[in-house]
CSV table of C-alpha atoms and ligand atoms in Angstrom, one decimal:
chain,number,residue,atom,x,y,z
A,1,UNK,CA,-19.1,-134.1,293.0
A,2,UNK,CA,-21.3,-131.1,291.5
A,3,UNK,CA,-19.3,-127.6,292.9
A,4,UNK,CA,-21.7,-125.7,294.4
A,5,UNK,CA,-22.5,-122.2,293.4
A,6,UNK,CA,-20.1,-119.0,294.4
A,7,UNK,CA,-21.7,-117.1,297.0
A,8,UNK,CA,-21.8,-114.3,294.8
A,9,UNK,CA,-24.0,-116.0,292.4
A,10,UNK,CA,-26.3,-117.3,295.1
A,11,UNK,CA,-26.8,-113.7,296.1
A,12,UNK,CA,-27.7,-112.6,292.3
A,13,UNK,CA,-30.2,-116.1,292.3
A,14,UNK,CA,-31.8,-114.7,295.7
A,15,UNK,CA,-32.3,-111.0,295.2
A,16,UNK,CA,-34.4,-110.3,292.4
A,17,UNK,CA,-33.3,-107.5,289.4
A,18,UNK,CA,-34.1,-104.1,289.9
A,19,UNK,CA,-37.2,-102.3,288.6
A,20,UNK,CA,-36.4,-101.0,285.0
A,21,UNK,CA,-33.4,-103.2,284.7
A,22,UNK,CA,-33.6,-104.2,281.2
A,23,UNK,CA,-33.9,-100.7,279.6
A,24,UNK,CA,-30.9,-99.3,282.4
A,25,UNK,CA,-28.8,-102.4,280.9
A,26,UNK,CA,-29.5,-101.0,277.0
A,27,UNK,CA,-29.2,-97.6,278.0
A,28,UNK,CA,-25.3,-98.7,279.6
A,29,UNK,CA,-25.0,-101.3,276.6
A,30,UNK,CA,-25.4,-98.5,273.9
A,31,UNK,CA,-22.9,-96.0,275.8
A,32,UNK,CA,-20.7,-98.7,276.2
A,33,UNK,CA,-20.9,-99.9,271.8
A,34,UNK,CA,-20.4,-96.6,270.5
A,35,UNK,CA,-17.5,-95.8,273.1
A,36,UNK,CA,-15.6,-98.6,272.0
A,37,UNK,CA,-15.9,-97.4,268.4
A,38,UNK,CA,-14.7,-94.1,268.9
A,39,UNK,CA,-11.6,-95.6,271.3
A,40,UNK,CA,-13.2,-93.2,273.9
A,41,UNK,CA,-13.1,-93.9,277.8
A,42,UNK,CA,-15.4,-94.5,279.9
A,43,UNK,CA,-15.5,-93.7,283.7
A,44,UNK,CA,-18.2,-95.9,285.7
A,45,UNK,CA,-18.6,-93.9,288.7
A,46,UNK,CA,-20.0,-95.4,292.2
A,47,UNK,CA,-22.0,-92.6,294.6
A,48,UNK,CA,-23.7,-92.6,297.8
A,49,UNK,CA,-25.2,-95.4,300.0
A,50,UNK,CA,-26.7,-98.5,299.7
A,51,UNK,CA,-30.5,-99.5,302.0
A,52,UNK,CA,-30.5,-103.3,303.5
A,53,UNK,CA,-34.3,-103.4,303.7
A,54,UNK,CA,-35.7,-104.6,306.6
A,55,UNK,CA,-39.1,-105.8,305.2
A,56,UNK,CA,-39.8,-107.2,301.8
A,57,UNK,CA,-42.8,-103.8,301.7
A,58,UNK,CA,-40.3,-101.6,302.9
A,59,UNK,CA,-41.0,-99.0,305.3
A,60,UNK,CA,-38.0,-99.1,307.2
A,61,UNK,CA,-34.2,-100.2,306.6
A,62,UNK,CA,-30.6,-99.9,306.8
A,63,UNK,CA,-28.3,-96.9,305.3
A,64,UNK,CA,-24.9,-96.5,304.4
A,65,UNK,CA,-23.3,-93.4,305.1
A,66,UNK,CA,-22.5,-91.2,302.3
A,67,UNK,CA,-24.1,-88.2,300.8
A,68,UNK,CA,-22.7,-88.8,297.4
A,69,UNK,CA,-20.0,-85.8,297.1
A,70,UNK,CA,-17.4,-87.6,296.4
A,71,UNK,CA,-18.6,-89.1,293.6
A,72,UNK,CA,-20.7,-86.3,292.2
A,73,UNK,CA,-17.5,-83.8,291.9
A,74,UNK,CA,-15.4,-87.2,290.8
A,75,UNK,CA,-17.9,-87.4,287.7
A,76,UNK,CA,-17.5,-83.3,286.9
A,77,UNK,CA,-13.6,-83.7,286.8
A,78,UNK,CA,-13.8,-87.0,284.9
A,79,UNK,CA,-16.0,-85.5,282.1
A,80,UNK,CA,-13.8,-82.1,281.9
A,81,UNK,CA,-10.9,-84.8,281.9
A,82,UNK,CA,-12.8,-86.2,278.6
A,83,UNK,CA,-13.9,-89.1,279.6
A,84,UNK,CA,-17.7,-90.5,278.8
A,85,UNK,CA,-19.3,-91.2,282.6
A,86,UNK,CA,-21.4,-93.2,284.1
A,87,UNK,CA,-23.2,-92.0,287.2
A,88,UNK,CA,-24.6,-95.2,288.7
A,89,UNK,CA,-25.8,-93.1,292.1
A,90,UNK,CA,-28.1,-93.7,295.3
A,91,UNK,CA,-31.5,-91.9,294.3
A,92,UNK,CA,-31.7,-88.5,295.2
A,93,UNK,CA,-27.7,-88.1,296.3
A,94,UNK,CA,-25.7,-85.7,295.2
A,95,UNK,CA,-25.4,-85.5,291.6
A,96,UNK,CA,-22.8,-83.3,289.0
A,97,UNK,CA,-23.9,-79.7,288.6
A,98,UNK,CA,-26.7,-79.6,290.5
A,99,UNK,CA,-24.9,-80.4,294.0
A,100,UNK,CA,-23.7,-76.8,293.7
A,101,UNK,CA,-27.6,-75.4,294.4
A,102,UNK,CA,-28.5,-77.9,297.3
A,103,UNK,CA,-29.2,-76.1,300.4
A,104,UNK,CA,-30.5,-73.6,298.2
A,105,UNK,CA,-33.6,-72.2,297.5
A,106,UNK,CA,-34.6,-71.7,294.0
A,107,UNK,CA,-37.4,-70.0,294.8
A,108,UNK,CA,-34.4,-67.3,295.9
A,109,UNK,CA,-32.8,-67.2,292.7
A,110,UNK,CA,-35.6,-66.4,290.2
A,111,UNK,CA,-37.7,-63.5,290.2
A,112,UNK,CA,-41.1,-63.9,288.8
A,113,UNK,CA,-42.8,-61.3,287.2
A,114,UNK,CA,-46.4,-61.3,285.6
A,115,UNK,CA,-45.2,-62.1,282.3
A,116,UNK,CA,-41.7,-64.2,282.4
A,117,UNK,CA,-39.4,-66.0,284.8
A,118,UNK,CA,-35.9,-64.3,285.4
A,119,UNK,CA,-32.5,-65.3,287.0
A,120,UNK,CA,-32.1,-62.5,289.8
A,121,UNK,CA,-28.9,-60.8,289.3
A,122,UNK,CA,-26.9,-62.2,292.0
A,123,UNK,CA,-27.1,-65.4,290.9
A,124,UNK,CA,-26.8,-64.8,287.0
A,125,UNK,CA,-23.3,-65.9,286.9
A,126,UNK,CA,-23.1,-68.8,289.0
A,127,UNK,CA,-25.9,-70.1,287.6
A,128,UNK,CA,-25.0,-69.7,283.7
A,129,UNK,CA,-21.4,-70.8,284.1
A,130,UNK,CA,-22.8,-74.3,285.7
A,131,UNK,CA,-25.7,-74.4,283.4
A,132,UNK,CA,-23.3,-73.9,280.4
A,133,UNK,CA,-21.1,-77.1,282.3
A,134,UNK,CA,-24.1,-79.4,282.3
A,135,UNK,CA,-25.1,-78.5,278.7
A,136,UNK,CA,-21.8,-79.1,277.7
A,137,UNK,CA,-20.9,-82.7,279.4
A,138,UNK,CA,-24.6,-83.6,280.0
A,139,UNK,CA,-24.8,-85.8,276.1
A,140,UNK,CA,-21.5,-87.6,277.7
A,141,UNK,CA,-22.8,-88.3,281.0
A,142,UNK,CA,-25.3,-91.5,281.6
A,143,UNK,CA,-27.1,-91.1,285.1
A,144,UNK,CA,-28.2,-94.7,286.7
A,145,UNK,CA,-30.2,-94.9,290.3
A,146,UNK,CA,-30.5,-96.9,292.8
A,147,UNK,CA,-31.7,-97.5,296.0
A,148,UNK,CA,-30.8,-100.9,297.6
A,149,UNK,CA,-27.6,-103.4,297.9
A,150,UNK,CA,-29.1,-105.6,295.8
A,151,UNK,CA,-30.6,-102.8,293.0
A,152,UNK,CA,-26.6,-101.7,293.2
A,153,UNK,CA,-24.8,-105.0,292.9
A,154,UNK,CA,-27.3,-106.2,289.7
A,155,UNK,CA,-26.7,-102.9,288.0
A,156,UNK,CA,-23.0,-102.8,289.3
A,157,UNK,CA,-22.4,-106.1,287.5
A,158,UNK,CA,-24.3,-105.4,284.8
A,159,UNK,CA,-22.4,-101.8,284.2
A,160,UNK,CA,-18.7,-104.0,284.3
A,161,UNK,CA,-20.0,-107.0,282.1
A,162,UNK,CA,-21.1,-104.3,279.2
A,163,UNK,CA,-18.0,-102.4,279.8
A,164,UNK,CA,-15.8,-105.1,278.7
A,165,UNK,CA,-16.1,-104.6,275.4
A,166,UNK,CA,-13.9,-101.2,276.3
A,167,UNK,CA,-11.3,-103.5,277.4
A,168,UNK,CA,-8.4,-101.2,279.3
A,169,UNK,CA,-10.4,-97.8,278.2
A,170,UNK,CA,-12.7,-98.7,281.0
A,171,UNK,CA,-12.1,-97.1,283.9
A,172,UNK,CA,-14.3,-98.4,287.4
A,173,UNK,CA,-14.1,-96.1,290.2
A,174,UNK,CA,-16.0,-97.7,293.1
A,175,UNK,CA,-16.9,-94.8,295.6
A,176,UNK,CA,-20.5,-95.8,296.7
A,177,UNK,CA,-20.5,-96.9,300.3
A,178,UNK,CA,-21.9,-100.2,299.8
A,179,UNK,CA,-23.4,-102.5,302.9
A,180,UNK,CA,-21.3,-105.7,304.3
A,181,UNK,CA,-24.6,-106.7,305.9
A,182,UNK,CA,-27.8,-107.8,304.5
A,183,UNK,CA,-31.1,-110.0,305.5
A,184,UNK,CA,-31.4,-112.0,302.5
A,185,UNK,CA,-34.9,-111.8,300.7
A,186,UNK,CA,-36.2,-115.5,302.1
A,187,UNK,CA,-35.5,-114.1,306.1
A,188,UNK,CA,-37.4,-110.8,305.9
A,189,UNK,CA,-40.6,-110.3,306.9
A,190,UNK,CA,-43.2,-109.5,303.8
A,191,UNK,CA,-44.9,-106.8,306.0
A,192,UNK,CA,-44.2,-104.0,308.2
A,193,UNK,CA,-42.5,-105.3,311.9
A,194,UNK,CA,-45.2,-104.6,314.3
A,195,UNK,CA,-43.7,-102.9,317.7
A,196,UNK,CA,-46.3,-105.1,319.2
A,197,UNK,CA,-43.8,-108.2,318.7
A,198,UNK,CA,-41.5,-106.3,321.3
A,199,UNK,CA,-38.0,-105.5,321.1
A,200,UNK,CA,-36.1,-106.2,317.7
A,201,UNK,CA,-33.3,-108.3,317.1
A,202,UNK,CA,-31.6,-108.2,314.0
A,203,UNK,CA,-29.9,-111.5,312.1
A,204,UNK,CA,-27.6,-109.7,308.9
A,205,UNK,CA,-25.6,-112.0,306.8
A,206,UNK,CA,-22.4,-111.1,305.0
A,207,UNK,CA,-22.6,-109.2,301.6
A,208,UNK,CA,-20.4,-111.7,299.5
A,209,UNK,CA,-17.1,-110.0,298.1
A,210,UNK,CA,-18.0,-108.8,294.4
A,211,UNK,CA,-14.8,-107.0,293.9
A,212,UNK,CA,-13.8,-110.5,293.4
A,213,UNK,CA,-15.7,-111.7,290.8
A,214,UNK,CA,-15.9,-108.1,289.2
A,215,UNK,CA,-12.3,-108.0,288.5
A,216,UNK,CA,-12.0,-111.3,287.4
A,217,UNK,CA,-14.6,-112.2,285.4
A,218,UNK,CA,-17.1,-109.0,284.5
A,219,UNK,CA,-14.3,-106.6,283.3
A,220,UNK,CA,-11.0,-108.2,283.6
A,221,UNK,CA,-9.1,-105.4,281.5
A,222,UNK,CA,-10.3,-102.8,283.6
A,223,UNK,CA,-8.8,-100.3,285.4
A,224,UNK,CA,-10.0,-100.7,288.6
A,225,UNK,CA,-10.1,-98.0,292.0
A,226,UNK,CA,-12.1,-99.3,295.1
A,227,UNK,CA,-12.5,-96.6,297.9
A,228,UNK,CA,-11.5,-97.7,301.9
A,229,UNK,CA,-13.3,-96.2,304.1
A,230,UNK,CA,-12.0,-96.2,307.9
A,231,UNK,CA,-13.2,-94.4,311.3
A,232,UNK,CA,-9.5,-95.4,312.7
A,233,UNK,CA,-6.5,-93.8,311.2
A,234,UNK,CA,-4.2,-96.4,312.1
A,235,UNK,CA,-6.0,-99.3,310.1
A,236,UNK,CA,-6.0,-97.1,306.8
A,237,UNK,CA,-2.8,-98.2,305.1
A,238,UNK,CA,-3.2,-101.8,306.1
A,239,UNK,CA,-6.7,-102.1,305.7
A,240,UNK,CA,-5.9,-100.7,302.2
A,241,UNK,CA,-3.2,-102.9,301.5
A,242,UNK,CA,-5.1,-105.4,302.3
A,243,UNK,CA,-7.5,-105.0,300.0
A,244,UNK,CA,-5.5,-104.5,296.8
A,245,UNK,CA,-3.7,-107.6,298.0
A,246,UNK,CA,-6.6,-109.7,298.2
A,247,UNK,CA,-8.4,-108.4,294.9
A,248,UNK,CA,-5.5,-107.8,292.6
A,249,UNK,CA,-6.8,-104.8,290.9
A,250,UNK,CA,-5.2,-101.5,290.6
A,251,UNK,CA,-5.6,-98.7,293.0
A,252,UNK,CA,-7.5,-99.0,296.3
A,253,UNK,CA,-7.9,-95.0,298.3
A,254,UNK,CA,-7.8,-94.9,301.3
A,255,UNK,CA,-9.9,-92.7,303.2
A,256,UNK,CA,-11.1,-91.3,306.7
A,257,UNK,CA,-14.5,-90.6,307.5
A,258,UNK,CA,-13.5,-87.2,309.4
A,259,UNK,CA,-10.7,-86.0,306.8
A,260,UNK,CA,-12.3,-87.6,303.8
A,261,UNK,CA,-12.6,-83.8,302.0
A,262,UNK,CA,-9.2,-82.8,302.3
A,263,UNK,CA,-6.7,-85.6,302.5
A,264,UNK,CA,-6.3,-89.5,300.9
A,265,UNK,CA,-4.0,-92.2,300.5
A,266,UNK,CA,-3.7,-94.1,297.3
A,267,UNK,CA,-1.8,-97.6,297.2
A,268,UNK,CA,-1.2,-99.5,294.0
A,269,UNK,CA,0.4,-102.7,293.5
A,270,UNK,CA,3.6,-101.0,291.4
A,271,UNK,CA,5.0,-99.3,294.8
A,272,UNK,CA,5.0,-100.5,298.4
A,273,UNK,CA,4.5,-96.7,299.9
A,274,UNK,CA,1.3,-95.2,300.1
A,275,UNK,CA,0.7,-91.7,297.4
A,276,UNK,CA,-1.0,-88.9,299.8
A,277,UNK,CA,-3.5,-86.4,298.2
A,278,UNK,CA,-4.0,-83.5,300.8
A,279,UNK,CA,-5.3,-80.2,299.9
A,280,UNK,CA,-3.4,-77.2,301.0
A,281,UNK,CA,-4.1,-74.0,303.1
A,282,UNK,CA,-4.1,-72.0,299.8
A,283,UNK,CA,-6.1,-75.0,297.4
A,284,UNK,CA,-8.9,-74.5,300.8
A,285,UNK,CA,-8.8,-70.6,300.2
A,286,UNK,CA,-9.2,-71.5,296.4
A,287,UNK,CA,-12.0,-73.7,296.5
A,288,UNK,CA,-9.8,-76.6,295.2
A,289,UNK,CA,-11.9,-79.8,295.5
A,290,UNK,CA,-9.5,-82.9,296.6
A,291,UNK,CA,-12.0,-85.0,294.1
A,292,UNK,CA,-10.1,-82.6,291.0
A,293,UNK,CA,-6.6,-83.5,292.4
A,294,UNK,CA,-7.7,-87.7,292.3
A,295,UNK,CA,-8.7,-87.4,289.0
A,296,UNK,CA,-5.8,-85.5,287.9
A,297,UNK,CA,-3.8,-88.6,289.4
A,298,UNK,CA,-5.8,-90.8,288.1
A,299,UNK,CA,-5.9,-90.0,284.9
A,300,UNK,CA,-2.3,-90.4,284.4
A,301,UNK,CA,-2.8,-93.9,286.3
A,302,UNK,CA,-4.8,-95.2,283.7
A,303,UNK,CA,-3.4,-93.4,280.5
A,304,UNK,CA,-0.1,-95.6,281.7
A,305,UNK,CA,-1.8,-98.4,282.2
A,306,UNK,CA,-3.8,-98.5,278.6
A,307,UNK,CA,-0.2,-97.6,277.0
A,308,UNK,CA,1.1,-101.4,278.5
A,309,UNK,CA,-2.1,-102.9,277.9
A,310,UNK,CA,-1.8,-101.9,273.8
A,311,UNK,CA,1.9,-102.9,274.1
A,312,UNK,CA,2.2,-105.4,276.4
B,401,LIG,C1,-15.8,-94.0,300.2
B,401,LIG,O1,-14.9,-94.3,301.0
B,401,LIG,C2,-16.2,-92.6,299.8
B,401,LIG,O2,-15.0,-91.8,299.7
B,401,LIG,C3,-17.1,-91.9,300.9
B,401,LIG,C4,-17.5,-90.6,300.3
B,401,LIG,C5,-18.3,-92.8,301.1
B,401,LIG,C6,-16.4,-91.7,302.2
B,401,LIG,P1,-19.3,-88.7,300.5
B,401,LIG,O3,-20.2,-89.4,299.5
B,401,LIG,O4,-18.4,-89.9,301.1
B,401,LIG,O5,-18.4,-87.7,299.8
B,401,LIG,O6,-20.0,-88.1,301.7
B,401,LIG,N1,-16.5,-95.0,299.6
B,401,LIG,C7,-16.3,-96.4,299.8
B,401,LIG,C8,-17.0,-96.9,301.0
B,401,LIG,C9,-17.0,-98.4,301.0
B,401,LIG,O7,-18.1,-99.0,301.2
B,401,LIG,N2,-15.9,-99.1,300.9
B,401,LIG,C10,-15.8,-100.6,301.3
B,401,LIG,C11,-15.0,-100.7,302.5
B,401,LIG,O8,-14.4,-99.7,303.0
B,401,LIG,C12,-15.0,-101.3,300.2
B,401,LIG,S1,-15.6,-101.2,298.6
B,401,LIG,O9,-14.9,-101.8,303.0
């Protein structure tokens, strides 16, 4: 008897590609060739939330929370650590660099006179010293958008299948917060959901699992760090256990959505206690960022695991 499809592939045979996929996919492909000749690394970074439309012309939807802050100071650490990255991100999220001017005004920073544009002084040094950052990393740093689950997931396989010509110098660090529920394209509504209809109920199915298909079949020499996120500090651990359990790969962190700046867990398969990251009294006085101290772990993680990987 014919086996029917995974439920992972039925999803990618329902939801049609993203707009632009085909030039994102070179765009990855190419940063993905020339890494692979130079034995470089590459980081592909995850960051912010995916939308669950709720009508096919979308005017309203589902969000994930997450304003993309972990992942845009992950990729600023990663590049300083030398790695190539790429920044697939929700649309209009926090990105590397700029994140430090949000909130901001930049109509504060610049004075304008008759005949040129200047910094003012009070924000000369800030911004040069991250404008110097940027035009130092920005020729190693690939940015992708997206909006929805199923723009993310395309692009999100897409992004592991090229990377596996890097075999274990490819690094996948999974911090977007990506929806368990969707309405699959065939059960929404073409056109806006008229109030008129009275009150809505909503039907969502269940996102299939592409952890599971990611580590095993799009980059199987990968090193591979999911993020848990959990409201209830006594599921983290477990919850996190759980998941490297189930997926085999090689780090899962652990976080909490109220203490998710300063403290994490990290669990791999090599040890059965959790590794905590928390920042400090003096690293908050400091402006340390808990996202430098992951990397810095990290980083060791996977030099250790491409070492076994040559020899092993
Ligand atoms: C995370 O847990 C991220 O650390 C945050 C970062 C979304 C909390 P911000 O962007 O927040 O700094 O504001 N990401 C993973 C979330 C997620 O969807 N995880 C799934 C789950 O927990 C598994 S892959 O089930």
């Amino acid at each position: 008897m014919a086996q029917e499809d995974p439920s992972w592939k039925l999803f990618f045979e329902e939801n049609p590609k993203p707009t632009h996929f085909d030039e994102n996919v070179k765009l990855i492909q190419d940063v993905c060739q020339q890494a692979a000749v130079k034995k470089n690394r590459v980081a592909l970074i995850t960051s912010g939330g995916t939308t669950v439309p709720l009508e096919q012309n979308t005017v309203r939807f589902i969000d994930n929370f997450s304003a993309g802050t972990r992942g845009s100071a992950s990729a600023e650490y990663f590049l300083e650590a030398g790695y190539l990255v790429i920044f697939l991100h929700r649309s209009k999220s926090l990105e590397p660099y700029s994140r430090h001017l949000i909130g901001r005004n930049i109509f504060d920073m610049i004075e304008a006179l008759p005949d040129h544009i200047t910094v003012g002084d009070k924000y000369k040094i800030e911004l040069g010293v991250l404008a110097e950052k940027y035009q130092h990393y920005k020729c190693n740093l690939l940015m992708i958008s997206f909006n929805t689950l199923a723009d993310y997931l395309w692009l999100l396989q897409a992004t592991a299948q090229k990377m596996q010509i890097l075999g274990p110098l490819a690094l996948l660090y999974l911090a977007a917060a990506v929806s368990d529920f969707y309405i699959p394209t065939s059960q929404m509504p073409c056109h806006k959901i008229q109030s008129s209809g009275g009150p809505l109920s909503l039907s969502l199915e269940l996102v299939p699992k592409m952890l599971a298909p990611l580590v095993t079949l799009w980059a199987p020499n990968a090193f591979v760090v999911s993020f848990k996120l959990e409201t209830n500090e006594t599921l983290l651990e477990t919850k996190s256990k759980e998941s490297l359990l189930k997926y085999h790969h090689n780090v899962v962190i652990g976080n909490l959505l109220s203490s998710r700046k300063v403290y994490v867990m990290l669990v791999d398969s090599t040890s059965s206690n959790a590794e905590e990251i928390r920042l400090s009294a003096s690293d908050l006085e400091n402006g340390v960022e808990i996202e430098s101290k992951i990397v810095d772990n990290l980083k060791i993680r996977h030099e250790q695991y491409y070492a076994n990987h040559k020899t092993g």
